[in-house]
Amino acid sequence: MDDRTRAELLEAMRGLVRAQRDLGTAVRQGVDVPHAGVTIVRMLARQGAVPLAEVATALGVDLSVASRQVAALVDDGLAERTVDPEDRRARLVALTPAGERVHARIEGELRRRTDVAFADWSARDVADLVRTVERLAGALATAAAHPDEERPAAGDAPPADALVAV
């Protein structure tokens, strides 16, 4: 890749990150939940009760930071800590009914804003975007995990779904 193309790509990715951050801010303000709170609420809605360590891993923070963020949700009545029935020494974090209602508001706000953002896109354009973003995420995950690894040439690249980060 030449320097100009690399610079354009990096600037486009910066713009995407800014737009995603702005969208997240708008959604958080619409439901009055802190940034990490939205991520935790969405995670718990998808996965159910999970150990605090899983919350920390999902957020990419250490256990003490995750504990403080969960404590804020507990204080707000959106989450609860319970004893893990399989390991009574461990605690699980789960949504409360109030947390489930907040999750419904978050998802509604995300649906509404996504519909607005892509109102004039065709179904094919959206499907192409999904594949491209998945491929981008996979490529970035590979570069983060293996910075010195040489990428295959464009014609030799694995299918996009093989590059998706877990």
mmCIF file with all atom_site columns, C-alpha atoms in Angstrom:
data_model
loop_
_atom_site.group_PDB
_atom_site.id
_atom_site.type_symbol
_atom_site.label_atom_id
_atom_site.label_alt_id
_atom_site.label_comp_id
_atom_site.label_asym_id
_atom_site.label_entity_id
_atom_site.label_seq_id
_atom_site.pdbx_PDB_ins_code
_atom_site.Cartn_x
_atom_site.Cartn_y
_atom_site.Cartn_z
_atom_site.occupancy
_atom_site.B_iso_or_equiv
_atom_site.pdbx_formal_charge
_atom_site.auth_seq_id
_atom_site.auth_comp_id
_atom_site.auth_asym_id
_atom_site.auth_atom_id
_atom_site.pdbx_PDB_model_num
ATOM 1   C CA . MET A 1 1   ? 0.000   0.000   0.000  1.00 0.00 ? 1   MET A CA 1
ATOM 2   C CA . ASP A 1 2   ? 1.376   3.404   -0.875 1.00 0.00 ? 2   ASP A CA 1
ATOM 3   C CA . ASP A 1 3   ? 1.703   6.229   1.667  1.00 0.00 ? 3   ASP A CA 1
ATOM 4   C CA . ARG A 1 4   ? -1.184  8.297   0.277  1.00 0.00 ? 4   ARG A CA 1
ATOM 5   C CA . THR A 1 5   ? -3.615  5.371   0.320  1.00 0.00 ? 5   THR A CA 1
ATOM 6   C CA . ARG A 1 6   ? -2.507  4.431   3.843  1.00 0.00 ? 6   ARG A CA 1
ATOM 7   C CA . ALA A 1 7   ? -3.064  8.018   5.031  1.00 0.00 ? 7   ALA A CA 1
ATOM 8   C CA . GLU A 1 8   ? -6.532  8.114   3.423  1.00 0.00 ? 8   GLU A CA 1
ATOM 9   C CA . LEU A 1 9   ? -7.426  4.773   4.997  1.00 0.00 ? 9   LEU A CA 1
ATOM 10  C CA . LEU A 1 10  ? -6.291  5.870   8.450  1.00 0.00 ? 10  LEU A CA 1
ATOM 11  C CA . GLU A 1 11  ? -8.211  9.151   8.138  1.00 0.00 ? 11  GLU A CA 1
ATOM 12  C CA . ALA A 1 12  ? -11.361 7.294   7.041  1.00 0.00 ? 12  ALA A CA 1
ATOM 13  C CA . MET A 1 13  ? -11.025 4.941   10.033 1.00 0.00 ? 13  MET A CA 1
ATOM 14  C CA . ARG A 1 14  ? -10.566 7.926   12.370 1.00 0.00 ? 14  ARG A CA 1
ATOM 15  C CA . GLY A 1 15  ? -13.748 9.395   10.939 1.00 0.00 ? 15  GLY A CA 1
ATOM 16  C CA . LEU A 1 16  ? -15.581 6.124   11.497 1.00 0.00 ? 16  LEU A CA 1
ATOM 17  C CA . VAL A 1 17  ? -14.393 5.928   15.104 1.00 0.00 ? 17  VAL A CA 1
ATOM 18  C CA . ARG A 1 18  ? -15.483 9.546   15.716 1.00 0.00 ? 18  ARG A CA 1
ATOM 19  C CA . ALA A 1 19  ? -18.904 8.894   14.181 1.00 0.00 ? 19  ALA A CA 1
ATOM 20  C CA . GLN A 1 20  ? -19.332 5.708   16.225 1.00 0.00 ? 20  GLN A CA 1
ATOM 21  C CA . ARG A 1 21  ? -18.308 7.553   19.399 1.00 0.00 ? 21  ARG A CA 1
ATOM 22  C CA . ASP A 1 22  ? -20.790 10.344  18.623 1.00 0.00 ? 22  ASP A CA 1
ATOM 23  C CA . LEU A 1 23  ? -23.548 7.802   18.005 1.00 0.00 ? 23  LEU A CA 1
ATOM 24  C CA . GLY A 1 24  ? -22.721 6.077   21.302 1.00 0.00 ? 24  GLY A CA 1
ATOM 25  C CA . THR A 1 25  ? -22.857 9.408   23.122 1.00 0.00 ? 25  THR A CA 1
ATOM 26  C CA . ALA A 1 26  ? -26.241 10.203  21.596 1.00 0.00 ? 26  ALA A CA 1
ATOM 27  C CA . VAL A 1 27  ? -27.623 6.790   22.561 1.00 0.00 ? 27  VAL A CA 1
ATOM 28  C CA . ARG A 1 28  ? -26.247 7.049   26.123 1.00 0.00 ? 28  ARG A CA 1
ATOM 29  C CA . GLN A 1 29  ? -27.766 10.496  26.561 1.00 0.00 ? 29  GLN A CA 1
ATOM 30  C CA . GLY A 1 30  ? -31.078 9.192   25.262 1.00 0.00 ? 30  GLY A CA 1
ATOM 31  C CA . VAL A 1 31  ? -31.208 6.461   27.906 1.00 0.00 ? 31  VAL A CA 1
ATOM 32  C CA . ASP A 1 32  ? -29.173 8.200   30.646 1.00 0.00 ? 32  ASP A CA 1
ATOM 33  C CA . VAL A 1 33  ? -26.654 5.395   31.214 1.00 0.00 ? 33  VAL A CA 1
ATOM 34  C CA . PRO A 1 34  ? -22.853 5.856   31.445 1.00 0.00 ? 34  PRO A CA 1
ATOM 35  C CA . HIS A 1 35  ? -20.692 4.658   28.537 1.00 0.00 ? 35  HIS A CA 1
ATOM 36  C CA . ALA A 1 36  ? -19.482 1.425   30.109 1.00 0.00 ? 36  ALA A CA 1
ATOM 37  C CA . GLY A 1 37  ? -22.979 0.880   31.461 1.00 0.00 ? 37  GLY A CA 1
ATOM 38  C CA . VAL A 1 38  ? -24.417 0.577   27.948 1.00 0.00 ? 38  VAL A CA 1
ATOM 39  C CA . THR A 1 39  ? -21.799 -2.002  27.008 1.00 0.00 ? 39  THR A CA 1
ATOM 40  C CA . ILE A 1 40  ? -22.384 -4.008  30.187 1.00 0.00 ? 40  ILE A CA 1
ATOM 41  C CA . VAL A 1 41  ? -26.182 -3.849  29.900 1.00 0.00 ? 41  VAL A CA 1
ATOM 42  C CA . ARG A 1 42  ? -26.035 -5.042  26.282 1.00 0.00 ? 42  ARG A CA 1
ATOM 43  C CA . MET A 1 43  ? -23.600 -7.831  27.213 1.00 0.00 ? 43  MET A CA 1
ATOM 44  C CA . LEU A 1 44  ? -25.740 -9.060  30.107 1.00 0.00 ? 44  LEU A CA 1
ATOM 45  C CA . ALA A 1 45  ? -28.859 -8.972  27.942 1.00 0.00 ? 45  ALA A CA 1
ATOM 46  C CA . ARG A 1 46  ? -27.124 -11.161 25.341 1.00 0.00 ? 46  ARG A CA 1
ATOM 47  C CA . GLN A 1 47  ? -25.336 -13.556 27.682 1.00 0.00 ? 47  GLN A CA 1
ATOM 48  C CA . GLY A 1 48  ? -27.343 -13.576 30.879 1.00 0.00 ? 48  GLY A CA 1
ATOM 49  C CA . ALA A 1 49  ? -25.588 -13.767 34.238 1.00 0.00 ? 49  ALA A CA 1
ATOM 50  C CA . VAL A 1 50  ? -21.796 -13.755 33.886 1.00 0.00 ? 50  VAL A CA 1
ATOM 51  C CA . PRO A 1 51  ? -18.824 -13.649 36.249 1.00 0.00 ? 51  PRO A CA 1
ATOM 52  C CA . LEU A 1 52  ? -17.319 -10.213 36.831 1.00 0.00 ? 52  LEU A CA 1
ATOM 53  C CA . ALA A 1 53  ? -14.113 -11.404 35.139 1.00 0.00 ? 53  ALA A CA 1
ATOM 54  C CA . GLU A 1 54  ? -16.061 -11.826 31.868 1.00 0.00 ? 54  GLU A CA 1
ATOM 55  C CA . VAL A 1 55  ? -17.315 -8.261  32.151 1.00 0.00 ? 55  VAL A CA 1
ATOM 56  C CA . ALA A 1 56  ? -13.726 -7.056  32.635 1.00 0.00 ? 56  ALA A CA 1
ATOM 57  C CA . THR A 1 57  ? -12.546 -9.053  29.620 1.00 0.00 ? 57  THR A CA 1
ATOM 58  C CA . ALA A 1 58  ? -15.365 -7.745  27.418 1.00 0.00 ? 58  ALA A CA 1
ATOM 59  C CA . LEU A 1 59  ? -14.568 -4.146  28.402 1.00 0.00 ? 59  LEU A CA 1
ATOM 60  C CA . GLY A 1 60  ? -10.814 -4.649  28.096 1.00 0.00 ? 60  GLY A CA 1
ATOM 61  C CA . VAL A 1 61  ? -10.241 -3.382  31.638 1.00 0.00 ? 61  VAL A CA 1
ATOM 62  C CA . ASP A 1 62  ? -8.915  -4.869  34.861 1.00 0.00 ? 62  ASP A CA 1
ATOM 63  C CA . LEU A 1 63  ? -11.184 -6.434  37.458 1.00 0.00 ? 63  LEU A CA 1
ATOM 64  C CA . SER A 1 64  ? -11.211 -3.399  39.772 1.00 0.00 ? 64  SER A CA 1
ATOM 65  C CA . VAL A 1 65  ? -12.400 -1.078  36.983 1.00 0.00 ? 65  VAL A CA 1
ATOM 66  C CA . ALA A 1 66  ? -15.107 -3.532  35.921 1.00 0.00 ? 66  ALA A CA 1
ATOM 67  C CA . SER A 1 67  ? -16.152 -3.903  39.547 1.00 0.00 ? 67  SER A CA 1
ATOM 68  C CA . ARG A 1 68  ? -16.623 -0.127  39.899 1.00 0.00 ? 68  ARG A CA 1
ATOM 69  C CA . GLN A 1 69  ? -18.622 0.049   36.673 1.00 0.00 ? 69  GLN A CA 1
ATOM 70  C CA . VAL A 1 70  ? -20.840 -2.854  37.736 1.00 0.00 ? 70  VAL A CA 1
ATOM 71  C CA . ALA A 1 71  ? -21.233 -1.263  41.186 1.00 0.00 ? 71  ALA A CA 1
ATOM 72  C CA . ALA A 1 72  ? -22.614 1.876   39.515 1.00 0.00 ? 72  ALA A CA 1
ATOM 73  C CA . LEU A 1 73  ? -25.195 -0.247  37.668 1.00 0.00 ? 73  LEU A CA 1
ATOM 74  C CA . VAL A 1 74  ? -26.047 -2.065  40.913 1.00 0.00 ? 74  VAL A CA 1
ATOM 75  C CA . ASP A 1 75  ? -26.449 1.275   42.713 1.00 0.00 ? 75  ASP A CA 1
ATOM 76  C CA . ASP A 1 76  ? -28.785 2.429   39.922 1.00 0.00 ? 76  ASP A CA 1
ATOM 77  C CA . GLY A 1 77  ? -30.829 -0.772  40.272 1.00 0.00 ? 77  GLY A CA 1
ATOM 78  C CA . LEU A 1 78  ? -29.970 -1.965  36.745 1.00 0.00 ? 78  LEU A CA 1
ATOM 79  C CA . ALA A 1 79  ? -27.825 -4.966  37.697 1.00 0.00 ? 79  ALA A CA 1
ATOM 80  C CA . GLU A 1 80  ? -27.408 -7.314  40.610 1.00 0.00 ? 80  GLU A CA 1
ATOM 81  C CA . ARG A 1 81  ? -24.666 -9.531  41.917 1.00 0.00 ? 81  ARG A CA 1
ATOM 82  C CA . THR A 1 82  ? -25.611 -13.065 42.869 1.00 0.00 ? 82  THR A CA 1
ATOM 83  C CA . VAL A 1 83  ? -23.742 -16.098 44.144 1.00 0.00 ? 83  VAL A CA 1
ATOM 84  C CA . ASP A 1 84  ? -22.613 -18.450 41.392 1.00 0.00 ? 84  ASP A CA 1
ATOM 85  C CA . PRO A 1 85  ? -24.448 -21.737 42.072 1.00 0.00 ? 85  PRO A CA 1
ATOM 86  C CA . GLU A 1 86  ? -21.523 -23.696 40.580 1.00 0.00 ? 86  GLU A CA 1
ATOM 87  C CA . ASP A 1 87  ? -18.852 -21.919 42.637 1.00 0.00 ? 87  ASP A CA 1
ATOM 88  C CA . ARG A 1 88  ? -20.301 -20.358 45.767 1.00 0.00 ? 88  ARG A CA 1
ATOM 89  C CA . ARG A 1 89  ? -17.140 -18.255 46.206 1.00 0.00 ? 89  ARG A CA 1
ATOM 90  C CA . ALA A 1 90  ? -17.754 -16.447 42.928 1.00 0.00 ? 90  ALA A CA 1
ATOM 91  C CA . ARG A 1 91  ? -20.301 -13.750 42.063 1.00 0.00 ? 91  ARG A CA 1
ATOM 92  C CA . LEU A 1 92  ? -22.327 -13.415 38.906 1.00 0.00 ? 92  LEU A CA 1
ATOM 93  C CA . VAL A 1 93  ? -23.606 -10.151 37.459 1.00 0.00 ? 93  VAL A CA 1
ATOM 94  C CA . ALA A 1 94  ? -27.075 -10.072 35.889 1.00 0.00 ? 94  ALA A CA 1
ATOM 95  C CA . LEU A 1 95  ? -29.632 -7.513  34.775 1.00 0.00 ? 95  LEU A CA 1
ATOM 96  C CA . THR A 1 96  ? -32.542 -6.655  37.020 1.00 0.00 ? 96  THR A CA 1
ATOM 97  C CA . PRO A 1 97  ? -36.001 -6.042  35.535 1.00 0.00 ? 97  PRO A CA 1
ATOM 98  C CA . ALA A 1 98  ? -35.119 -2.322  35.502 1.00 0.00 ? 98  ALA A CA 1
ATOM 99  C CA . GLY A 1 99  ? -31.917 -3.183  33.624 1.00 0.00 ? 99  GLY A CA 1
ATOM 100 C CA . GLU A 1 100 ? -33.929 -5.179  31.100 1.00 0.00 ? 100 GLU A CA 1
ATOM 101 C CA . ARG A 1 101 ? -36.168 -2.153  30.538 1.00 0.00 ? 101 ARG A CA 1
ATOM 102 C CA . VAL A 1 102 ? -33.110 0.046   30.013 1.00 0.00 ? 102 VAL A CA 1
ATOM 103 C CA . HIS A 1 103 ? -31.756 -2.547  27.585 1.00 0.00 ? 103 HIS A CA 1
ATOM 104 C CA . ALA A 1 104 ? -34.998 -2.372  25.594 1.00 0.00 ? 104 ALA A CA 1
ATOM 105 C CA . ARG A 1 105 ? -34.639 1.436   25.434 1.00 0.00 ? 105 ARG A CA 1
ATOM 106 C CA . ILE A 1 106 ? -30.992 1.154   24.333 1.00 0.00 ? 106 ILE A CA 1
ATOM 107 C CA . GLU A 1 107 ? -31.862 -1.312  21.574 1.00 0.00 ? 107 GLU A CA 1
ATOM 108 C CA . GLY A 1 108 ? -34.806 0.810   20.466 1.00 0.00 ? 108 GLY A CA 1
ATOM 109 C CA . GLU A 1 109 ? -32.594 3.876   20.256 1.00 0.00 ? 109 GLU A CA 1
ATOM 110 C CA . LEU A 1 110 ? -29.946 1.934   18.309 1.00 0.00 ? 110 LEU A CA 1
ATOM 111 C CA . ARG A 1 111 ? -32.598 0.581   15.915 1.00 0.00 ? 111 ARG A CA 1
ATOM 112 C CA . ARG A 1 112 ? -34.063 4.036   15.348 1.00 0.00 ? 112 ARG A CA 1
ATOM 113 C CA . ARG A 1 113 ? -30.699 5.683   14.717 1.00 0.00 ? 113 ARG A CA 1
ATOM 114 C CA . THR A 1 114 ? -29.494 2.830   12.493 1.00 0.00 ? 114 THR A CA 1
ATOM 115 C CA . ASP A 1 115 ? -32.671 3.079   10.415 1.00 0.00 ? 115 ASP A CA 1
ATOM 116 C CA . VAL A 1 116 ? -32.096 6.821   10.006 1.00 0.00 ? 116 VAL A CA 1
ATOM 117 C CA . ALA A 1 117 ? -28.418 6.393   9.128  1.00 0.00 ? 117 ALA A CA 1
ATOM 118 C CA . PHE A 1 118 ? -29.064 3.789   6.435  1.00 0.00 ? 118 PHE A CA 1
ATOM 119 C CA . ALA A 1 119 ? -32.482 4.904   5.176  1.00 0.00 ? 119 ALA A CA 1
ATOM 120 C CA . ASP A 1 120 ? -31.227 5.583   1.664  1.00 0.00 ? 120 ASP A CA 1
ATOM 121 C CA . TRP A 1 121 ? -28.990 2.500   1.395  1.00 0.00 ? 121 TRP A CA 1
ATOM 122 C CA . SER A 1 122 ? -30.129 -0.560  -0.535 1.00 0.00 ? 122 SER A CA 1
ATOM 123 C CA . ALA A 1 123 ? -30.229 -3.948  1.153  1.00 0.00 ? 123 ALA A CA 1
ATOM 124 C CA . ARG A 1 124 ? -27.296 -4.989  -1.036 1.00 0.00 ? 124 ARG A CA 1
ATOM 125 C CA . ASP A 1 125 ? -25.284 -1.907  -0.004 1.00 0.00 ? 125 ASP A CA 1
ATOM 126 C CA . VAL A 1 126 ? -25.873 -2.745  3.677  1.00 0.00 ? 126 VAL A CA 1
ATOM 127 C CA . ALA A 1 127 ? -24.934 -6.415  3.138  1.00 0.00 ? 127 ALA A CA 1
ATOM 128 C CA . ASP A 1 128 ? -21.750 -5.338  1.321  1.00 0.00 ? 128 ASP A CA 1
ATOM 129 C CA . LEU A 1 129 ? -20.940 -2.963  4.176  1.00 0.00 ? 129 LEU A CA 1
ATOM 130 C CA . VAL A 1 130 ? -21.421 -5.716  6.756  1.00 0.00 ? 130 VAL A CA 1
ATOM 131 C CA . ARG A 1 131 ? -18.971 -7.967  4.894  1.00 0.00 ? 131 ARG A CA 1
ATOM 132 C CA . THR A 1 132 ? -16.466 -5.137  4.505  1.00 0.00 ? 132 THR A CA 1
ATOM 133 C CA . VAL A 1 133 ? -16.652 -4.091  8.167  1.00 0.00 ? 133 VAL A CA 1
ATOM 134 C CA . GLU A 1 134 ? -16.285 -7.720  9.287  1.00 0.00 ? 134 GLU A CA 1
ATOM 135 C CA . ARG A 1 135 ? -13.250 -8.048  7.046  1.00 0.00 ? 135 ARG A CA 1
ATOM 136 C CA . LEU A 1 136 ? -11.836 -4.766  8.403  1.00 0.00 ? 136 LEU A CA 1
ATOM 137 C CA . ALA A 1 137 ? -12.347 -5.913  11.992 1.00 0.00 ? 137 ALA A CA 1
ATOM 138 C CA . GLY A 1 138 ? -10.608 -9.193  11.245 1.00 0.00 ? 138 GLY A CA 1
ATOM 139 C CA . ALA A 1 139 ? -7.691  -7.499  9.528  1.00 0.00 ? 139 ALA A CA 1
ATOM 140 C CA . LEU A 1 140 ? -7.244  -5.069  12.420 1.00 0.00 ? 140 LEU A CA 1
ATOM 141 C CA . ALA A 1 141 ? -7.491  -7.892  14.973 1.00 0.00 ? 141 ALA A CA 1
ATOM 142 C CA . THR A 1 142 ? -4.814  -9.814  13.083 1.00 0.00 ? 142 THR A CA 1
ATOM 143 C CA . ALA A 1 143 ? -2.560  -6.749  12.938 1.00 0.00 ? 143 ALA A CA 1
ATOM 144 C CA . ALA A 1 144 ? -3.053  -6.148  16.670 1.00 0.00 ? 144 ALA A CA 1
ATOM 145 C CA . ALA A 1 145 ? -2.279  -9.744  17.596 1.00 0.00 ? 145 ALA A CA 1
ATOM 146 C CA . HIS A 1 146 ? 0.497   -10.342 15.054 1.00 0.00 ? 146 HIS A CA 1
ATOM 147 C CA . PRO A 1 147 ? 2.042   -7.006  14.005 1.00 0.00 ? 147 PRO A CA 1
ATOM 148 C CA . ASP A 1 148 ? 4.959   -8.607  12.147 1.00 0.00 ? 148 ASP A CA 1
ATOM 149 C CA . GLU A 1 149 ? 2.905   -11.201 10.304 1.00 0.00 ? 149 GLU A CA 1
ATOM 150 C CA . GLU A 1 150 ? 2.744   -10.646 6.568  1.00 0.00 ? 150 GLU A CA 1
ATOM 151 C CA . ARG A 1 151 ? -0.778  -10.467 5.174  1.00 0.00 ? 151 ARG A CA 1
ATOM 152 C CA . PRO A 1 152 ? -1.649  -12.555 2.132  1.00 0.00 ? 152 PRO A CA 1
ATOM 153 C CA . ALA A 1 153 ? -1.950  -10.794 -1.229 1.00 0.00 ? 153 ALA A CA 1
ATOM 154 C CA . ALA A 1 154 ? -5.466  -9.613  -2.112 1.00 0.00 ? 154 ALA A CA 1
ATOM 155 C CA . GLY A 1 155 ? -6.080  -12.569 -4.425 1.00 0.00 ? 155 GLY A CA 1
ATOM 156 C CA . ASP A 1 156 ? -4.886  -14.997 -1.750 1.00 0.00 ? 156 ASP A CA 1
ATOM 157 C CA . ALA A 1 157 ? -6.950  -13.549 1.098  1.00 0.00 ? 157 ALA A CA 1
ATOM 158 C CA . PRO A 1 158 ? -9.204  -15.944 3.017  1.00 0.00 ? 158 PRO A CA 1
ATOM 159 C CA . PRO A 1 159 ? -12.944 -15.327 2.881  1.00 0.00 ? 159 PRO A CA 1
ATOM 160 C CA . ALA A 1 160 ? -14.172 -12.359 4.949  1.00 0.00 ? 160 ALA A CA 1
ATOM 161 C CA . ASP A 1 161 ? -15.909 -14.565 7.503  1.00 0.00 ? 161 ASP A CA 1
ATOM 162 C CA . ALA A 1 162 ? -12.595 -16.255 8.271  1.00 0.00 ? 162 ALA A CA 1
ATOM 163 C CA . LEU A 1 163 ? -11.189 -12.871 9.330  1.00 0.00 ? 163 LEU A CA 1
ATOM 164 C CA . VAL A 1 164 ? -13.913 -11.889 11.762 1.00 0.00 ? 164 VAL A CA 1
ATOM 165 C CA . ALA A 1 165 ? -12.599 -11.189 15.246 1.00 0.00 ? 165 ALA A CA 1
ATOM 166 C CA . VAL A 1 166 ? -14.283 -13.124 18.017 1.00 0.00 ? 166 VAL A CA 1
#
